[in-house]
Coordinates of C-alpha atoms and ligand atoms in Angstrom, one line a residue:
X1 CA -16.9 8.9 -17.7
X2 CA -15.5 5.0 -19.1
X3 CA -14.6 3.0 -15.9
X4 CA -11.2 3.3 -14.0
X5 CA -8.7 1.3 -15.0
X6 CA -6.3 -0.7 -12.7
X7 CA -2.9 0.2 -12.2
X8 CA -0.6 -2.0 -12.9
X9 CA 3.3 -2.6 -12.7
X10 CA 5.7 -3.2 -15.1
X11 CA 8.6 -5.4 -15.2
X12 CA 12.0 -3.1 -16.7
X13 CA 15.3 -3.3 -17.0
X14 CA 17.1 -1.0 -14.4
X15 CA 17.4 2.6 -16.5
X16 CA 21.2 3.5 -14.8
X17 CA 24.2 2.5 -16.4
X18 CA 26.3 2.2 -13.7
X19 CA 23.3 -0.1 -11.6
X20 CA 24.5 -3.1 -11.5
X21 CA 21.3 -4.6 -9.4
X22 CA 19.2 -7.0 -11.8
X23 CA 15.6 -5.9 -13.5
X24 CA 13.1 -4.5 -10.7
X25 CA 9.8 -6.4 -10.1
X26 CA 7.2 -5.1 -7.6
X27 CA 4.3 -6.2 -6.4
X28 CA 1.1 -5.0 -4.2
X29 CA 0.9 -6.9 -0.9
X30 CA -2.0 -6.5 1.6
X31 CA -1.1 -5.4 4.5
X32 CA -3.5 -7.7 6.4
X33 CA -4.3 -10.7 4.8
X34 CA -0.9 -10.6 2.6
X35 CA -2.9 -11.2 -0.2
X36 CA -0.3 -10.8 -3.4
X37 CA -1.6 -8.3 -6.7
X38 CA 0.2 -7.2 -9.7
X39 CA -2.8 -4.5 -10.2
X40 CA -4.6 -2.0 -7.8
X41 CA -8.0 -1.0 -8.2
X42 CA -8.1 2.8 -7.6
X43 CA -8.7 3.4 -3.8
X44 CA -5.6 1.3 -3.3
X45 CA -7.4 -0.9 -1.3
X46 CA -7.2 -4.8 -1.5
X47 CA -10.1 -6.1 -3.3
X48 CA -10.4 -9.2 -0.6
X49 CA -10.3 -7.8 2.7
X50 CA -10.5 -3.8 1.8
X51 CA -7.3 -2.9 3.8
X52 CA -4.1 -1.0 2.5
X53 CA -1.8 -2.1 0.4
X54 CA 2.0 -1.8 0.3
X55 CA 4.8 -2.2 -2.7
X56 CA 7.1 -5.0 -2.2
X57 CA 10.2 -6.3 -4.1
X58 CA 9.5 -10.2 -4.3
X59 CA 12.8 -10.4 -5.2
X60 CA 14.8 -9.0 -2.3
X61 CA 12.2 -10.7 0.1
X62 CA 13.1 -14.1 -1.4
X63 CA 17.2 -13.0 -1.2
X64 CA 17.1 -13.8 -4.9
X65 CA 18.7 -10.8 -6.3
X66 CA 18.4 -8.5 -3.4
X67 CA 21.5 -5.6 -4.6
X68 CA 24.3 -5.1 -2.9
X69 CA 24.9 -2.8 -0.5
X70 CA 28.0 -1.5 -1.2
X71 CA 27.1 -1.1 -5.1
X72 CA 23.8 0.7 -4.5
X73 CA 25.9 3.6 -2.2
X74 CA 28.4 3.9 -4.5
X75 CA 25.7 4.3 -7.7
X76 CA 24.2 6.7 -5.1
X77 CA 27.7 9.1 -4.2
X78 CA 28.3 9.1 -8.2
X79 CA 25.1 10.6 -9.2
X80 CA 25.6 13.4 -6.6
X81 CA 28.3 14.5 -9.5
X82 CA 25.8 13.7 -12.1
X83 CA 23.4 16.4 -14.9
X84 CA 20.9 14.2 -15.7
X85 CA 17.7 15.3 -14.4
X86 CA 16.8 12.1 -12.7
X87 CA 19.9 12.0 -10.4
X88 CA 19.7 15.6 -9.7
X89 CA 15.9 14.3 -8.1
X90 CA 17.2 13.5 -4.2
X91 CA 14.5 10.7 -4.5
X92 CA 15.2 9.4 -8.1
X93 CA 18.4 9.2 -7.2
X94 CA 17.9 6.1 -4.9
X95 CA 16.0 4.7 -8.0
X96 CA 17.3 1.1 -7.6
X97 CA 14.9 0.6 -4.2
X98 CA 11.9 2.1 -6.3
X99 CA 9.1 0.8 -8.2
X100 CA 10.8 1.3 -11.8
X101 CA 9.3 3.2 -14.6
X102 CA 8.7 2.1 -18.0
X103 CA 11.0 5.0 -18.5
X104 CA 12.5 7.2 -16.7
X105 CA 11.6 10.3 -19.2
X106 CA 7.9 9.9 -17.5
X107 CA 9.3 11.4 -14.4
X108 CA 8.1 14.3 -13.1
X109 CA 10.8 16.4 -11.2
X110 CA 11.1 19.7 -9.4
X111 CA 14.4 18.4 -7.9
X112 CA 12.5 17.2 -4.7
X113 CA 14.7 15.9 -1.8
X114 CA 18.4 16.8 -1.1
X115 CA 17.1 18.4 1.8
X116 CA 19.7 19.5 4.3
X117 CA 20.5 18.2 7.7
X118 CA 21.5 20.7 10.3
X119 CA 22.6 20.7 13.7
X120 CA 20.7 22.2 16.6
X121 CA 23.5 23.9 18.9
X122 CA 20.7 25.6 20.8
X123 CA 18.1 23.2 21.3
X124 CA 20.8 20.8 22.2
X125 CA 21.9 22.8 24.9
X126 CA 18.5 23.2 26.2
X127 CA 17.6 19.4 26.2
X128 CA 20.8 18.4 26.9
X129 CA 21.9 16.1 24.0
X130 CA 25.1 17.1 22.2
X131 CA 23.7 15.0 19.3
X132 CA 20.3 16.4 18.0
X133 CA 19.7 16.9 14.5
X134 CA 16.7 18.1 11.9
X135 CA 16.6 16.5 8.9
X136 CA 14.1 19.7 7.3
X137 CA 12.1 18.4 4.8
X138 CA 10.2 21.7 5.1
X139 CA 13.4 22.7 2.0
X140 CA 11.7 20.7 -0.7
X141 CA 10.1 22.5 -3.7
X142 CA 7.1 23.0 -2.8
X143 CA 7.9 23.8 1.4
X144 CA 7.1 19.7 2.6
X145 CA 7.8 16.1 2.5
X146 CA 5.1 15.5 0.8
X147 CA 7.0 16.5 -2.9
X148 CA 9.4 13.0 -2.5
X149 CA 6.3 10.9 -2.6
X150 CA 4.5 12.8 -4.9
X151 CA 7.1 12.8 -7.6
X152 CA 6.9 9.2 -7.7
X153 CA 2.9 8.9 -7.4
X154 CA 2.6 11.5 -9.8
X155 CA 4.9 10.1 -12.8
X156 CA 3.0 6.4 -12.4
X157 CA -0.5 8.5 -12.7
X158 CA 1.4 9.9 -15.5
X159 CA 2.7 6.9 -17.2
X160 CA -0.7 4.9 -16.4
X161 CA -2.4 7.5 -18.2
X162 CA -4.7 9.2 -16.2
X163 CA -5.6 12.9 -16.9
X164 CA -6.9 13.9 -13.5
X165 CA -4.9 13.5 -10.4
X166 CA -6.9 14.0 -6.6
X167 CA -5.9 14.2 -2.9
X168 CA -7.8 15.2 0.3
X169 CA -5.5 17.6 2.1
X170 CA -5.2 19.8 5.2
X171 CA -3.0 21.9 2.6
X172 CA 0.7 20.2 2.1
X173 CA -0.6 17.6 0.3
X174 CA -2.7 19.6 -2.1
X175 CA 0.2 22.0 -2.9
X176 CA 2.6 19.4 -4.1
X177 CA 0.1 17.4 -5.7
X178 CA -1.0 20.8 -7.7
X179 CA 2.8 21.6 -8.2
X180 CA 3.6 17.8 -10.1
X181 CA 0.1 17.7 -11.8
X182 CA 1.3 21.0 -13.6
X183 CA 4.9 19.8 -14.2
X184 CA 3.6 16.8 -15.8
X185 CA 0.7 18.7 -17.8
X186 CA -2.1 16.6 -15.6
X187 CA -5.1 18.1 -14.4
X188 CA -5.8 17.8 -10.5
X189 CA -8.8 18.0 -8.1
X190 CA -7.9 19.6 -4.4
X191 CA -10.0 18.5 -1.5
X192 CA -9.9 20.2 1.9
X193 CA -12.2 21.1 4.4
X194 CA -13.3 24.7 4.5
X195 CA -11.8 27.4 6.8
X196 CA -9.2 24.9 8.4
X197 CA -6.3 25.1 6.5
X198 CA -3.6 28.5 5.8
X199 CA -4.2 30.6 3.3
X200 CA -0.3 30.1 2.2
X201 CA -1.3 26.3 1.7
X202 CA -4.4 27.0 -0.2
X203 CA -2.7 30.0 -2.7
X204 CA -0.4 27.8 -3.9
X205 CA -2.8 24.6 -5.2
X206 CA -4.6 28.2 -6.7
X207 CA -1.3 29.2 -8.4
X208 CA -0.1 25.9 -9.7
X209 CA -3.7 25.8 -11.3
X210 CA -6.3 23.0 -9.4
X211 CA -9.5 22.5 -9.4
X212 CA -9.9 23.3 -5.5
X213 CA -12.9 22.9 -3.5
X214 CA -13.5 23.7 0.0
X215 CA -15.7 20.7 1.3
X216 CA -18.0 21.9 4.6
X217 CA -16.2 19.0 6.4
X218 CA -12.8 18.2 8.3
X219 CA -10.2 15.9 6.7
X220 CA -11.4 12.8 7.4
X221 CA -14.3 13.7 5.6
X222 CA -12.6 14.7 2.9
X223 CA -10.7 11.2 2.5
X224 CA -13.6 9.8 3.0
X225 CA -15.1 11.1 -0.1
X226 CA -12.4 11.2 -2.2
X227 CA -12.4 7.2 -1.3
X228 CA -15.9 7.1 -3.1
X229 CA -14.9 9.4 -6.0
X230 CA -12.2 7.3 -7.7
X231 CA -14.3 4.0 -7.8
X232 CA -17.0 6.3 -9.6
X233 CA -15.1 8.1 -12.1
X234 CA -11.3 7.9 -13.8
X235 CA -9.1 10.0 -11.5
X236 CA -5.8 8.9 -10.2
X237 CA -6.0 9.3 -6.2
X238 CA -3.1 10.9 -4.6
X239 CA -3.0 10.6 -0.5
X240 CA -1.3 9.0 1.0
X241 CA -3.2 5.6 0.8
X242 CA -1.6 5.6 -2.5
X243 CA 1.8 3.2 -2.0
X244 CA 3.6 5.1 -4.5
X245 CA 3.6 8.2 -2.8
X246 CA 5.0 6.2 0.3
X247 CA 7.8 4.5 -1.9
X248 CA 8.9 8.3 -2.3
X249 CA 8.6 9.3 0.9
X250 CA 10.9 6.5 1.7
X251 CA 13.8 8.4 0.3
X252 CA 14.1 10.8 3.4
X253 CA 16.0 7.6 5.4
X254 CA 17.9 6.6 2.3
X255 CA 19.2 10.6 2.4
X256 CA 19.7 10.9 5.9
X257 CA 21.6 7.9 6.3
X258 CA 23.7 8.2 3.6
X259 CA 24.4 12.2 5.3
X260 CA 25.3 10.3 8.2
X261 CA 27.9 8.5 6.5
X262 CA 25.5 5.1 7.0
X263 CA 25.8 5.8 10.8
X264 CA 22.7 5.2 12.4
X265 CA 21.1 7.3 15.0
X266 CA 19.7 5.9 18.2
X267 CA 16.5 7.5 17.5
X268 CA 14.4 9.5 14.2
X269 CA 11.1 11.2 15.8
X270 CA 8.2 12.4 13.5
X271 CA 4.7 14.4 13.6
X272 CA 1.9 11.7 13.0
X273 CA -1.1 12.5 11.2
X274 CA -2.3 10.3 8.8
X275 CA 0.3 8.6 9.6
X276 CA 2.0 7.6 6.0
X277 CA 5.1 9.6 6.7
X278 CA 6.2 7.3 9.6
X279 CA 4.9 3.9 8.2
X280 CA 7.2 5.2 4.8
X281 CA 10.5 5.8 7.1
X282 CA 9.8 2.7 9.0
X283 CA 9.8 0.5 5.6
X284 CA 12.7 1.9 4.5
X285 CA 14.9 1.4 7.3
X286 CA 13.5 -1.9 8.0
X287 CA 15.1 -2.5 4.0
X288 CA 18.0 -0.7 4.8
X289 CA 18.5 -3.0 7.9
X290 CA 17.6 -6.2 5.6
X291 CA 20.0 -5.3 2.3
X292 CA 22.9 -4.6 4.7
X293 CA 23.1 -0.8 4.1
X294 CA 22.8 0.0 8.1
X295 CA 23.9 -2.3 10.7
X296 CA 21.4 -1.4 13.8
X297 CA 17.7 0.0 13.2
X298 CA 17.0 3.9 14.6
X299 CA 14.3 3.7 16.9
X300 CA 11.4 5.0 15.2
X301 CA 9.1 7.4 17.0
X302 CA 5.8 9.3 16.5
X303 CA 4.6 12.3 17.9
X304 CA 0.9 13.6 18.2
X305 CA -0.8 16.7 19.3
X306 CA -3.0 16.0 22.2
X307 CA -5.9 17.3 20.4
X308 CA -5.3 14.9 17.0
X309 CA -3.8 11.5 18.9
X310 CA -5.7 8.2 17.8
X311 CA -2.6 6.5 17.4
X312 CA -1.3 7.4 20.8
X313 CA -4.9 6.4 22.1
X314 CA -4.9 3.4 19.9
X315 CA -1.5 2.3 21.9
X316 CA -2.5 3.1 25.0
X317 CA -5.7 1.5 25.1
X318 CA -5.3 -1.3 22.6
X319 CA -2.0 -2.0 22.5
X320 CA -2.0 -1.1 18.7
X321 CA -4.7 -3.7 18.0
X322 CA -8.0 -1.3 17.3
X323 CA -8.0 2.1 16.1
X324 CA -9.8 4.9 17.8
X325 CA -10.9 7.5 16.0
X326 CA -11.0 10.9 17.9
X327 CA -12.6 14.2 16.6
X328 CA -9.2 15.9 16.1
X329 CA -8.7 19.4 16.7
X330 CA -5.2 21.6 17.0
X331 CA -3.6 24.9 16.0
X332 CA -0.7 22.5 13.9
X333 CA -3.9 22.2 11.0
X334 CA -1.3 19.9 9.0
X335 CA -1.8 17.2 11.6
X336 CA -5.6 17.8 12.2
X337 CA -6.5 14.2 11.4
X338 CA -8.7 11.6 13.4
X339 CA -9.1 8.8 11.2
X340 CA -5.4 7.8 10.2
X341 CA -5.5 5.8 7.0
X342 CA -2.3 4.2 7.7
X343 CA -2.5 3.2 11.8
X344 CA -1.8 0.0 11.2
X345 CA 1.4 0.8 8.9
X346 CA 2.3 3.0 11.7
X347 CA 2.0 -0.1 14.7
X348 CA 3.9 -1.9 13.0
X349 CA 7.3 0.4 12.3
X350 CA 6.8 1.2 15.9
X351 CA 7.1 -2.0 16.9
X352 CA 9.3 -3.4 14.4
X353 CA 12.2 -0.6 15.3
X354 CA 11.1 -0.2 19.3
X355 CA 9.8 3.1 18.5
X356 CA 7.1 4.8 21.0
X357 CA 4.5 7.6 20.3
X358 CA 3.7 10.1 22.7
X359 CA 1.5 13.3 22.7
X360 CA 2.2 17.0 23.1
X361 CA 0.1 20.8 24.1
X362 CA -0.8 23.1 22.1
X363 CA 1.7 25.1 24.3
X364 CA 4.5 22.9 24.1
X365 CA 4.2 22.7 20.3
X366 CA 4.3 27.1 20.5
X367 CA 6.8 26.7 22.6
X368 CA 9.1 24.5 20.7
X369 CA 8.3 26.2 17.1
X370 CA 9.7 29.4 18.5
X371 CA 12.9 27.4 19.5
X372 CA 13.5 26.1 16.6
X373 CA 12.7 29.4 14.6
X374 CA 15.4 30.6 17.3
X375 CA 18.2 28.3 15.6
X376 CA 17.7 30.4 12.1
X377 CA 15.5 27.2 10.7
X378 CA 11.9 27.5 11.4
X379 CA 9.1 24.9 10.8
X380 CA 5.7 25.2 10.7
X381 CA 3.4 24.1 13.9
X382 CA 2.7 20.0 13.0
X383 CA 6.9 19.7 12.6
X384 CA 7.6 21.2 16.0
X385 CA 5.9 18.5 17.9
X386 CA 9.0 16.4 17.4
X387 CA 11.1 18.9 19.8
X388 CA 8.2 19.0 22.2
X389 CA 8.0 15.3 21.8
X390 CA 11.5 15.4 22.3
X391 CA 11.6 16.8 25.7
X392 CA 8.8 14.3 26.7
X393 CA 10.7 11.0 25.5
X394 CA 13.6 12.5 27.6
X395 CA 11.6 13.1 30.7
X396 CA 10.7 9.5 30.4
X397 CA 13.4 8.0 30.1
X398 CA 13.4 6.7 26.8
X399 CA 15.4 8.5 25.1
X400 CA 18.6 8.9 26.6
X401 CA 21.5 12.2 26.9
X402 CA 24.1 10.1 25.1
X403 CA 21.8 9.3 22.8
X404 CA 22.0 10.5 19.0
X405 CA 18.0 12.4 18.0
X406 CA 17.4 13.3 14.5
X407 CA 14.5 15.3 14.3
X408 CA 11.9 15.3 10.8
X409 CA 11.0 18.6 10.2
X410 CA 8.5 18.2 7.7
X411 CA 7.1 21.3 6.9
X412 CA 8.1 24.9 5.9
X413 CA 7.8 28.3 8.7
X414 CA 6.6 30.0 5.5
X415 CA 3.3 27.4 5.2
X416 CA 1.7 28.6 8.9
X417 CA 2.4 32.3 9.2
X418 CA -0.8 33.2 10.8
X419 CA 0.3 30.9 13.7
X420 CA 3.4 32.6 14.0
X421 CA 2.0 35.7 14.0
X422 CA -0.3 35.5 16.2
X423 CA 2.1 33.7 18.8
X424 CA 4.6 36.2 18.7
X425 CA 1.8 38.7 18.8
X426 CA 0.4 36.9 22.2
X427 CA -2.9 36.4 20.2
X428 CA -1.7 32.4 20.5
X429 CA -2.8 32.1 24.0
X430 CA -4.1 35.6 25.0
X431 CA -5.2 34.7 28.5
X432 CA -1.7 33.1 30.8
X433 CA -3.2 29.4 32.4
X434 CA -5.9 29.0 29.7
X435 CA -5.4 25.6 27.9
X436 CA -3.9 23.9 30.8
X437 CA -0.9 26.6 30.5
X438 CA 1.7 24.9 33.4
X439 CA 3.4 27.3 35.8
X440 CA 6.1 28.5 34.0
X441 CA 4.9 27.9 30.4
X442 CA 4.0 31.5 30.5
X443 CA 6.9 33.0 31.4
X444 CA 9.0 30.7 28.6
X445 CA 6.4 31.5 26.2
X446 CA 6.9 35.2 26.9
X447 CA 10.9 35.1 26.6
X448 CA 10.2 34.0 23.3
X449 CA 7.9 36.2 21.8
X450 CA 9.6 38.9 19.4
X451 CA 6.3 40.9 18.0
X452 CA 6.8 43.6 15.4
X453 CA 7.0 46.7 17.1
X454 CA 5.3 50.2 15.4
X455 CA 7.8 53.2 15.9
X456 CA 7.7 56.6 15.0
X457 CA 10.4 57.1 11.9
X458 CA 12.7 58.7 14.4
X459 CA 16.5 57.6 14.8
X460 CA 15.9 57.9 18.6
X461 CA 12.8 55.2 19.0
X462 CA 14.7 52.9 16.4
X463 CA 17.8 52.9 18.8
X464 CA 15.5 52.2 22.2
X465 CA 14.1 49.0 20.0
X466 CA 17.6 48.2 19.5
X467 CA 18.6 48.4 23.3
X468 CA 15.5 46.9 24.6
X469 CA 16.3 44.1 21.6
X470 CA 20.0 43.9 23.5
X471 CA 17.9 43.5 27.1
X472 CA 16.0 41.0 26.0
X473 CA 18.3 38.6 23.6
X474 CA 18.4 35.2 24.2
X475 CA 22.3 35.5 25.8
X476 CA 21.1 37.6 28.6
Ligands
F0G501 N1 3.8 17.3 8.9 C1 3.2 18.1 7.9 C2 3.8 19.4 7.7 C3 2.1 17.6 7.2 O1 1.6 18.3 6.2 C4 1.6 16.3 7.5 C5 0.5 15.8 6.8 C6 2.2 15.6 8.6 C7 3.3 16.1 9.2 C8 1.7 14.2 8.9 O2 2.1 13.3 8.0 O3 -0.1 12.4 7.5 O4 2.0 11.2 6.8 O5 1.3 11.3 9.2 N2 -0.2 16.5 6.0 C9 -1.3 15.9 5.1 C10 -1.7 16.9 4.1 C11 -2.3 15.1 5.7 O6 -2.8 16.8 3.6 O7 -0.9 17.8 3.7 P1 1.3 12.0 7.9

């Protein structure tokens, strides 16, 4: 296979007519020794000190010919009117704070993003905050986040001109990635570790036609690999290491704010695995706050399961300065990662935006899936550690009543049905006060169990499921 190439960007004119912000540069920026690139080799990585690198507008950072705010939301309200494909794209649509294309016809859509924002009367009245929102990202194309980064990732592998596209994955990742490489007629290569991810994850990088391979390892092993791969042969590496996918992911704030009518919450709490999804929000309302779009930063904070929670260990015991790896294991397989690529990404929008991370059970994550499945929604187990994070942050004190909580619900209830299942089943947590089960946990576990119930075909048995149904609804 001939070497891999370097990616490079590409200085263009801003493709909107009604822009009026000047031709976007970017740039590659170390994030630890700042050193400045206009290429990346293909792991992403900085070719002096090996750390991540991140995509940065010189021009805004100097002032030069940062946009104005009040032009880039009103370019961003007309396009909601707009046909074109690239504003009906709820990421392409805040193009003017993206790393430009050469042209905007190498884009490759589903029509990622414009993900709703609903109100969580229930869970409000059970924490006790009259202003809790989700921002569900599970509504994208593919059922995740992951599609707004990967739309952007994908159309620069696209317009670089690589054939193969690749990603390590505990299964979102790999379905969107398999999704956009088909869209844009690109090949792609799905790694994920064997036996630990849903079947509903793994059918769909099947369906939309990868190459996928079930690796005899966890997740960290699989980025690990993958790392070696694309310095050995030409294919176009799609985690979340990758900047462009966090440029993309970016667009989440952008939306939500702009929802909000620019009115920023006290506080945005998100699942942390790998830990790109927080560093992403956390860049883009740090640029919000420094173009003039929001007045006052949300307080970014990060959520773990206790079985997957380096970065909550790496606080705690370091103070953000060294990461420690754990050996991650949890039912939420989405967040089943050890090893976070982007820690230090992560520190930083914590402490940047006076965020805090904090960890949560196995039970408490059950418990608060159910709860939000109760509110007609529905997430799958790695988004539900926000609520159960939630209810920590409260307890503690750091996130107040008054105070306004938008949740990130990042994946789909569709994408972890065997979860469900068995928790509504009582399969979850079969024996009451196994895996440190608190008194009490039991007992609101059990309220919220609904299994599927066999019947004769008989009018009579479906009416005593309808009265027992009555006995035990939520109201009574
Ligand atoms: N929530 C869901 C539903 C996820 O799929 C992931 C990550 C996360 C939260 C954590 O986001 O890694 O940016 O901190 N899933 C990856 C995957 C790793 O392969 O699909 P993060």
């Amino acid at each position: 296979m001939p070497p891999p190439t370097p990616i490079e960007p590409k200085v263009t004119e801003q493709p909107s007519a009604e822009a009026k912000a000047a031709p976007v540069a970017f740039r590659f920026r170390c994030i630890s020794c700042g050193d400045l690139s206009d290429a990346a080799v293909q792991n992403f990585r900085c070719s002096r000190c090996g750390d991540l690198l991140e995509i940065i507008h010189p021009s805004w950072v100097s002032g030069a010919s940062a946009p104005a705010a009040s032009d880039l939301k009103a370019s961003w309200k007309q396009r909601r009117s707009s046909l074109s494909p690239v504003d009906l794209s709820g990421v392409w649509r805040f193009r003017e704070l993206l790393p430009a294309l050469e042209n905007l016809h190498h884009v490759i859509s589903l029509r990622e993003g414009n993900t709703p924002l609903y109100a969580l009367p229930r869970c409000s009245r059970l924490t006790g905050l009259p202003h809790l929102f989700a921002k569900h990202q599970g509504m994208n194309p593919t059922g995740s986040f992951k599609d707004t980064g990967m739309t952007v990732a994908a159309s620069f592998a696209r317009q670089a001109g690589f054939r193969w596209v690749a990603c390590a994955s505990t299964g979102n990742t790999s379905a969107s990635m398999a999704a956009y490489a088909a869209r844009g007629g690109l090949r792609s290569l799905v790694l994920v570790p064997e036996g630990k991810i849903s079947w509903s994850k793994l059918s769909q990088s099947l369906d939309y036609g990868a190459v996928t391979c079930q690796l005899r390892t966890d997740f960290d092993g699989c980025l690990r690999l993958l790392q070696e791969l694309v310095l050995r042969a030409p294919v176009y590496q799609l985690n979340s290491i990758n900047p462009f996918r966090l440029e993309g992911q970016k667009t989440l704030a952008f939306e939500l704010l702009e929802q909000l009518d620019w009115q920023p919450p006290d506080h945005i709490i998100v699942p942390g695995g790998n830990l790109g999804n927080s560093s992403a929000i956390g860049k883009a309302l740090l640029e919000m706050h420094d173009l003039g779009l929001i007045v006052r930063l949300p307080k970014l904070s990060i959520i773990q399961a206790e079985g997957a929670n380096a970065l909550v260990r790496t606080m705690r015991e370091t103070g953000g300065k060294h990461l420690i790896s754990v050996q991650a294991e949890t039912h939420a397989t989405a967040i089943r990662i050890g090893n976070p690529a982007s820690w230090k990404k992560a520190v930083r929008v914590l402490q940047a935006t006076g965020g805090t991370c904090e960890q949560v059970s196995e039970i408490e994550i059950a418990q608060a899936k159910a709860e939000i499945g109760a509110e007609g929604i529905g997430c799958e187990p790695a988004s539900a550690v926000t609520l159960a994070g939630l209810k920590k942050l409260l307890k503690r004190g750091f996130v107040k009543p008054e105070e306004s909580v938008v949740l990130v619900l990042t994946g789909h209830l569709l994408k972890d049905p065997g979860f469900t299942m068995d928790f509504h089943r009582g399969d979850l947590f079969p024996v009451a006060g196994s895996d440190g089960e608190e008194n009490g946990a039991s007992a609101a576990l059990q309220s919220l169990r609904r299994p599927p119930i066999v019947l004769d075909a008989t009018l009579e048995a479906v009416i005593g499921a309808l009265e027992q149904g009555e006995k035990s609804s939520p109201e009574n």
